[in-house]
PDB file of C-alpha atoms in Angstrom:
ATOM      1  CA  MET A 147     -22.979-139.996 -14.979  1.00  0.00           C
ATOM      2  CA  LEU A 148     -20.220-141.237 -12.677  1.00  0.00           C
ATOM      3  CA  ARG A 149     -17.801-138.573 -13.960  1.00  0.00           C
ATOM      4  CA  ALA A 150     -20.314-135.798 -13.261  1.00  0.00           C
ATOM      5  CA  GLN A 151     -20.909-137.164  -9.767  1.00  0.00           C
ATOM      6  CA  SER A 152     -17.162-137.335  -9.101  1.00  0.00           C
ATOM      7  CA  ILE A 153     -16.632-133.751 -10.233  1.00  0.00           C
ATOM      8  CA  GLU A 154     -19.584-132.617  -8.133  1.00  0.00           C
ATOM      9  CA  LEU A 155     -18.127-134.446  -5.125  1.00  0.00           C
ATOM     10  CA  ALA A 156     -14.692-132.889  -5.718  1.00  0.00           C
ATOM     11  CA  SER A 157     -16.176-129.404  -5.955  1.00  0.00           C
ATOM     12  CA  ARG A 158     -17.578-129.600  -2.418  1.00  0.00           C
ATOM     13  CA  GLU A 159     -14.331-129.858  -0.473  1.00  0.00           C
ATOM     14  CA  ASN A 160     -10.640-129.339  -0.881  1.00  0.00           C
ATOM     15  CA  ASN A 161      -7.594-131.473  -1.294  1.00  0.00           C
ATOM     16  CA  GLN A 162      -5.668-129.660   1.446  1.00  0.00           C
ATOM     17  CA  ASN A 163      -7.210-131.933   4.056  1.00  0.00           C
ATOM     18  CA  VAL A 164      -5.442-135.004   2.610  1.00  0.00           C
ATOM     19  CA  ASP A 165      -2.589-133.662   0.461  1.00  0.00           C
ATOM     20  CA  LYS A 166       0.699-132.621   2.056  1.00  0.00           C
ATOM     21  CA  LEU A 167       1.362-129.022   1.086  1.00  0.00           C
ATOM     22  CA  VAL A 168       4.527-126.966   0.875  1.00  0.00           C
ATOM     23  CA  ARG A 169       3.462-125.103   4.042  1.00  0.00           C
ATOM     24  CA  ASP A 170       3.131-128.427   5.897  1.00  0.00           C
ATOM     25  CA  ILE A 171       6.830-128.999   5.250  1.00  0.00           C
ATOM     26  CA  TYR A 172       8.285-125.469   5.374  1.00  0.00           C
ATOM     27  CA  GLY A 173       5.739-123.686   7.554  1.00  0.00           C
ATOM     28  CA  GLY A 174       4.697-121.346   4.751  1.00  0.00           C
ATOM     29  CA  ASP A 175       5.765-120.418   1.248  1.00  0.00           C
ATOM     30  CA  TYR A 176       9.057-121.684  -0.135  1.00  0.00           C
ATOM     31  CA  GLY A 177      10.054-118.374  -1.649  1.00  0.00           C
ATOM     32  CA  ASP A 178      13.497-119.434  -2.877  1.00  0.00           C
ATOM     33  CA  ILE A 179      11.881-121.137  -5.846  1.00  0.00           C
ATOM     34  CA  GLY A 180       8.556-119.300  -5.820  1.00  0.00           C
ATOM     35  CA  LEU A 181       6.341-122.026  -4.370  1.00  0.00           C
ATOM     36  CA  SER A 182       3.223-120.947  -2.561  1.00  0.00           C
ATOM     37  CA  GLY A 183       2.451-122.675   0.715  1.00  0.00           C
ATOM     38  CA  ASP A 184      -0.737-123.989  -0.935  1.00  0.00           C
ATOM     39  CA  THR A 185       1.210-125.973  -3.560  1.00  0.00           C
ATOM     40  CA  VAL A 186       0.817-129.745  -3.322  1.00  0.00           C
ATOM     41  CA  ALA A 187       4.080-131.376  -2.247  1.00  0.00           C
ATOM     42  CA  ALA A 188       2.701-134.932  -1.956  1.00  0.00           C
ATOM     43  CA  SER A 189      -0.710-136.075  -3.155  1.00  0.00           C
ATOM     44  CA  PHE A 190      -2.555-137.914  -0.366  1.00  0.00           C
ATOM     45  CA  GLY A 191       0.548-137.239   1.788  1.00  0.00           C
ATOM     46  CA  LYS A 192      -1.325-136.427   5.002  1.00  0.00           C
ATOM     47  CA  ILE A 193      -3.181-139.731   5.002  1.00  0.00           C
ATOM     48  CA  CYS A 194      -0.011-141.668   5.881  1.00  0.00           C
ATOM     49  CA  SER A 195       0.352-139.871   9.190  1.00  0.00           C
ATOM     50  CA  MET A 196      -3.343-139.782  10.142  1.00  0.00           C
ATOM     51  CA  LYS A 197      -4.252-141.715  13.246  1.00  0.00           C
ATOM     52  CA  ASP A 198      -7.931-141.874  12.328  1.00  0.00           C
ATOM     53  CA  ARG A 199      -8.231-142.465   8.603  1.00  0.00           C
ATOM     54  CA  LYS A 200     -11.956-143.005   8.991  1.00  0.00           C
ATOM     55  CA  SER A 201     -12.285-139.233   9.413  1.00  0.00           C
ATOM     56  CA  VAL A 202     -11.176-138.691   5.808  1.00  0.00           C
ATOM     57  CA  ARG A 203     -14.144-137.481   3.793  1.00  0.00           C
ATOM     58  CA  PRO A 204     -14.936-138.864   0.329  1.00  0.00           C
ATOM     59  CA  GLU A 205     -15.164-135.270  -0.932  1.00  0.00           C
ATOM     60  CA  ASP A 206     -11.566-134.590   0.125  1.00  0.00           C
ATOM     61  CA  LEU A 207     -10.367-137.776  -1.573  1.00  0.00           C
ATOM     62  CA  ALA A 208     -12.261-136.913  -4.765  1.00  0.00           C
ATOM     63  CA  ARG A 209     -10.729-133.430  -4.840  1.00  0.00           C
ATOM     64  CA  SER A 210      -7.247-134.800  -4.180  1.00  0.00           C
ATOM     65  CA  ALA A 211      -7.637-137.374  -6.952  1.00  0.00           C
ATOM     66  CA  LEU A 212      -8.804-134.652  -9.355  1.00  0.00           C
ATOM     67  CA  VAL A 213      -5.859-132.405  -8.451  1.00  0.00           C
ATOM     68  CA  THR A 214      -3.422-135.321  -8.800  1.00  0.00           C
ATOM     69  CA  VAL A 215      -4.724-136.385 -12.225  1.00  0.00           C
ATOM     70  CA  THR A 216      -4.824-132.794 -13.467  1.00  0.00           C
ATOM     71  CA  ASN A 217      -1.272-132.106 -12.257  1.00  0.00           C
ATOM     72  CA  ASN A 218      -0.046-135.245 -14.031  1.00  0.00           C
ATOM     73  CA  ILE A 219      -1.783-134.269 -17.273  1.00  0.00           C
ATOM     74  CA  GLY A 220      -0.251-130.805 -17.000  1.00  0.00           C
ATOM     75  CA  SER A 221       3.218-132.147 -16.288  1.00  0.00           C
ATOM     76  CA  ILE A 222       3.149-134.516 -19.258  1.00  0.00           C
ATOM     77  CA  ALA A 223       1.776-131.810 -21.572  1.00  0.00           C
ATOM     78  CA  LEU A 224       4.361-129.260 -20.428  1.00  0.00           C
ATOM     79  CA  ASN A 225       7.248-131.695 -20.882  1.00  0.00           C
ATOM     80  CA  ALA A 226       6.013-132.657 -24.360  1.00  0.00           C
ATOM     81  CA  ALA A 227       5.622-128.985 -25.308  1.00  0.00           C
ATOM     82  CA  ASN A 228       9.134-128.237 -24.095  1.00  0.00           C
ATOM     83  CA  GLN A 229      10.547-131.156 -26.095  1.00  0.00           C
ATOM     84  CA  CYS A 230       8.773-129.986 -29.251  1.00  0.00           C
ATOM     85  CA  GLN A 231       9.341-126.257 -28.598  1.00  0.00           C
ATOM     86  CA  ILE A 232       5.596-125.516 -28.584  1.00  0.00           C
ATOM     87  CA  ASP A 233       4.301-122.420 -26.770  1.00  0.00           C
ATOM     88  CA  ARG A 234       0.568-123.048 -26.740  1.00  0.00           C
ATOM     89  CA  ILE A 235      -0.951-126.266 -25.467  1.00  0.00           C
ATOM     90  CA  VAL A 236      -4.511-127.081 -26.466  1.00  0.00           C
ATOM     91  CA  PHE A 237      -6.569-129.380 -24.272  1.00  0.00           C
ATOM     92  CA  VAL A 238      -9.671-130.934 -25.794  1.00  0.00           C
ATOM     93  CA  GLY A 239     -12.314-133.389 -24.721  1.00  0.00           C
ATOM     94  CA  ASN A 240     -15.025-133.745 -22.144  1.00  0.00           C
ATOM     95  CA  PHE A 241     -12.653-133.875 -19.159  1.00  0.00           C
ATOM     96  CA  LEU A 242     -12.197-130.095 -19.256  1.00  0.00           C
ATOM     97  CA  ARG A 243     -15.543-129.224 -20.839  1.00  0.00           C
ATOM     98  CA  VAL A 244     -17.432-130.342 -17.752  1.00  0.00           C
ATOM     99  CA  ASN A 245     -14.655-129.658 -15.278  1.00  0.00           C
ATOM    100  CA  PRO A 246     -13.918-126.002 -14.461  1.00  0.00           C
ATOM    101  CA  ILE A 247     -11.726-127.033 -11.502  1.00  0.00           C
ATOM    102  CA  ALA A 248      -9.325-128.971 -13.734  1.00  0.00           C
ATOM    103  CA  ALA A 249      -9.361-126.259 -16.414  1.00  0.00           C
ATOM    104  CA  ARG A 250      -8.330-123.624 -13.863  1.00  0.00           C
ATOM    105  CA  LEU A 251      -5.680-125.904 -12.330  1.00  0.00           C
ATOM    106  CA  LEU A 252      -4.145-126.678 -15.738  1.00  0.00           C
ATOM    107  CA  SER A 253      -4.055-123.044 -16.767  1.00  0.00           C
ATOM    108  CA  ASN A 254      -2.443-121.915 -13.514  1.00  0.00           C
ATOM    109  CA  ALA A 255       0.059-124.783 -13.511  1.00  0.00           C
ATOM    110  CA  MET A 256       1.161-124.121 -17.099  1.00  0.00           C
ATOM    111  CA  THR A 257       1.729-120.446 -16.385  1.00  0.00           C
ATOM    112  CA  PHE A 258       3.623-121.100 -13.147  1.00  0.00           C
ATOM    113  CA  TRP A 259       5.842-124.031 -14.150  1.00  0.00           C
ATOM    114  CA  SER A 260       6.729-122.548 -17.541  1.00  0.00           C
ATOM    115  CA  ARG A 261       7.339-119.117 -15.982  1.00  0.00           C
ATOM    116  CA  GLY A 262       4.733-117.698 -18.320  1.00  0.00           C
ATOM    117  CA  THR A 263       6.262-119.064 -21.544  1.00  0.00           C
ATOM    118  CA  LYS A 264       3.506-121.632 -22.172  1.00  0.00           C
ATOM    119  CA  LYS A 265      -0.231-121.078 -22.310  1.00  0.00           C
ATOM    120  CA  ALA A 266      -2.868-123.747 -21.798  1.00  0.00           C
ATOM    121  CA  LEU A 267      -6.015-123.292 -23.847  1.00  0.00           C
ATOM    122  CA  GLY A 268      -9.221-125.210 -24.165  1.00  0.00           C
ATOM    123  CA  ALA A 269     -10.531-125.833 -27.661  1.00  0.00           C
ATOM    124  CA  VAL A 270     -12.857-122.785 -27.531  1.00  0.00           C
ATOM    125  CA  GLY A 271     -10.077-120.583 -26.149  1.00  0.00           C
ATOM    126  CA  CYS A 272      -7.809-121.844 -28.909  1.00  0.00           C
ATOM    127  CA  LEU A 273     -10.382-120.966 -31.568  1.00  0.00           C
ATOM    128  CA  ASP A 274     -10.810-117.513 -30.040  1.00  0.00           C
ATOM    129  CA  ARG A 275      -7.019-117.009 -30.074  1.00  0.00           C
ATOM    130  CA  ILE A 276      -6.738-118.150 -33.703  1.00  0.00           C
ATOM    131  CA  VAL A 277      -9.447-115.661 -34.708  1.00  0.00           C
ATOM    132  CA  ALA A 278      -7.650-112.837 -32.865  1.00  0.00           C
ATOM    133  CA  VAL A 279      -4.239-113.685 -34.375  1.00  0.00           C
ATOM    134  CA  THR A 280      -5.746-113.970 -37.878  1.00  0.00           C
ATOM    135  CA  ALA A 281      -7.422-110.575 -37.516  1.00  0.00           C
ATOM    136  CA  MET A 282      -4.161-109.033 -36.274  1.00  0.00           C
ATOM    137  CA  ARG A 283      -2.206-110.464 -39.233  1.00  0.00           C
ATOM    138  CA  ARG A 284      -4.810-109.226 -41.717  1.00  0.00           C
ATOM    139  CA  ALA A 285      -4.614-105.750 -40.200  1.00  0.00           C
ATOM    140  CA  GLN A 286      -0.803-105.814 -40.427  1.00  0.00           C
ATOM    141  CA  ARG A 287      -0.946-106.865 -44.090  1.00  0.00           C
ATOM    142  CA  ALA A 288      -3.481-104.136 -44.864  1.00  0.00           C
ATOM    143  CA  GLN A 289      -1.226-101.497 -43.285  1.00  0.00           C
ATOM    144  CA  ALA A 290       1.781-102.797 -45.227  1.00  0.00           C
ATOM    145  CA  ASN A 291      -0.084-102.484 -48.548  1.00  0.00           C
TER     146      ASN A 291
END
């Protein structure tokens, strides 16, 4: 129940009100390395310089916490995949099943940080991909025979 409430709270606002973004530092995108101005540079980074912290909304904090946790999960998964030379990363469990925000963030982060070499899939997406690859291999074998 608490998880559903937290995700609902996070879906109402955005983390950009409390997170320091690339554009807050550079005034826009940081094109030299392909970072969009909307990329988080420091989670909760704006709070440190706020004069009136009471104006921070719980929704913004919930969204920032969700983005922070999701980015950490993605970073750990990407580093592990790189170490093991794995191209497809499968995420399972209720965290993503009930959390379309995190699923989208993970997918986008994997594509960006791996320069398109790694793909993040949920369990259903993984099953769909396995079915497609199996069908393709069967078709190739049939053509070879």
